[in-house]
Amino acid sequence: MSVCAEIHLMAPDAEVDYEGAWRALADACPGFASSEESLAVDEDDGRYIWVAALVRYLVRRLSEGDTTELARACVAVEGILADGGRDERNLANVGFIEDITNANIHDRSTTPHDLLPFFGPLALHNEWLLNIEHGYNYQGGR
């Protein structure tokens, strides 16, 4: 069973707004606020830019052997996918999942395949995660 399948961050009928989706991700990763990745983005940048920075932070932490915030972020993603509207789900799918499964942001010590155990059942239906699960890389090749 994945880490995310055991924990549900948001109440089943909670309404997630766009800013709420970002806040759920940011709250799951308290170390991000003071990270070099966070300092590289501007307050006026859009949420997809902020999610990309958060993803780079989580991949770096994964390469350092710390998966605590990655696990918490996956719980937040699962909650957004369960409770969010279309825009919030797009932020989770396109912003978070697509970015974190991009092999180009992983160093030699991590791969997108390392992420699979952290995602919950809703996230695992994402096409990028399905491709990884079936042995395809980010570009669709083996």
XYZ file of C-alpha atoms in Angstrom:
142
model
C 0.000 0.000 0.000
C 1.352 3.441 -0.858
C 2.006 6.086 1.742
C -0.715 8.294 0.254
C -3.362 5.601 0.327
C -3.147 5.504 4.121
C -3.646 9.212 4.799
C -6.209 11.662 3.407
C -5.231 15.302 3.919
C -8.521 17.006 3.112
C -12.059 16.216 4.202
C -13.964 14.314 1.509
C -16.334 17.205 0.848
C -13.823 20.028 1.298
C -13.801 22.516 -1.552
C -10.284 23.160 -2.824
C -9.646 26.471 -4.554
C -6.568 27.211 -6.663
C -4.748 28.960 -3.843
C -5.886 26.253 -1.454
C -4.297 23.598 -3.661
C -0.989 25.464 -3.608
C -1.263 25.998 0.164
C -1.856 22.247 0.688
C 1.336 21.485 -1.245
C 3.369 24.195 0.466
C 2.117 23.219 3.936
C 3.142 19.628 3.251
C 6.713 20.807 2.648
C 7.702 23.321 5.345
C 11.392 23.141 4.394
C 10.627 24.475 0.932
C 10.012 28.060 2.134
C 13.678 28.578 3.039
C 15.154 26.410 0.288
C 17.375 27.533 -2.570
C 14.600 26.432 -4.945
C 12.076 28.722 -3.258
C 14.477 31.652 -3.329
C 14.842 31.219 -7.105
C 11.211 32.136 -7.806
C 9.532 35.494 -7.491
C 6.408 36.115 -5.437
C 4.650 37.276 -8.612
C 5.412 34.077 -10.526
C 2.419 31.873 -11.256
C 1.605 28.799 -9.223
C 2.892 26.435 -11.909
C 6.337 28.060 -11.552
C 6.111 27.670 -7.788
C 5.077 24.012 -8.156
C 8.035 23.419 -10.504
C 10.354 24.866 -7.853
C 8.731 22.714 -5.178
C 9.222 19.628 -7.371
C 12.925 20.434 -7.834
C 13.205 20.792 -4.053
C 11.509 17.435 -3.439
C 13.696 15.644 -5.993
C 16.790 17.122 -4.344
C 15.571 15.961 -0.931
C 14.864 12.508 -2.398
C 18.441 12.345 -3.704
C 19.607 13.234 -0.175
C 17.574 10.325 1.218
C 14.845 12.411 2.887
C 11.351 11.424 1.720
C 9.280 12.919 4.539
C 8.069 15.967 2.622
C 7.708 13.996 -0.621
C 5.329 11.629 1.151
C 3.377 14.554 2.591
C 3.232 16.284 -0.810
C 1.816 13.106 -2.366
C -0.880 13.056 0.305
C -1.710 16.652 -0.622
C -1.818 15.731 -4.336
C -4.196 12.869 -3.605
C -6.468 15.242 -1.665
C -6.415 17.781 -4.491
C -7.256 15.085 -7.041
C -10.122 13.851 -4.848
C -11.597 17.202 -3.861
C -10.363 19.850 -6.269
C -12.013 21.426 -9.237
C -10.658 21.150 -12.758
C -7.992 23.840 -12.317
C -6.796 22.399 -9.025
C -6.579 18.901 -10.503
C -4.635 20.329 -13.447
C -2.181 21.921 -11.010
C -1.704 18.515 -9.372
C -1.517 16.548 -12.627
C 0.288 18.878 -15.006
C 2.123 21.015 -12.473
C 3.204 18.456 -9.910
C 3.012 14.935 -11.354
C 4.186 15.745 -14.865
C 7.095 17.804 -13.522
C 8.223 15.331 -10.879
C 8.188 12.450 -13.359
C 10.412 14.342 -15.806
C 13.617 12.294 -15.882
C 15.589 15.443 -16.731
C 15.218 16.877 -13.212
C 16.508 13.718 -11.508
C 20.180 13.272 -10.830
C 21.949 9.937 -11.195
C 20.835 8.813 -7.738
C 17.072 9.042 -8.388
C 14.629 8.161 -11.131
C 10.944 8.864 -11.662
C 10.308 5.179 -10.868
C 11.461 5.844 -7.271
C 8.352 8.007 -6.808
C 5.680 5.378 -7.469
C 5.347 4.083 -3.871
C 4.532 7.580 -2.631
C 1.502 8.238 -4.823
C -2.061 7.291 -3.955
C -4.605 5.509 -6.152
C -6.000 8.621 -7.846
C -2.562 9.924 -8.766
C -1.506 6.527 -10.074
C -4.106 6.913 -12.833
C -2.140 9.865 -14.218
C -0.702 9.056 -17.664
C 2.843 10.007 -16.623
C 2.798 7.651 -13.650
C 1.204 4.879 -15.721
C 3.994 5.236 -18.283
C 6.638 4.946 -15.570
C 4.885 1.981 -13.978
C 4.940 0.232 -17.354
C 8.606 0.969 -18.022
C 8.385 4.032 -20.251
C 10.442 7.146 -19.670
C 9.184 10.739 -19.758
C 9.409 10.925 -23.543
C 7.407 7.714 -23.995
C 10.285 5.381 -24.891
C 11.648 2.447 -22.957
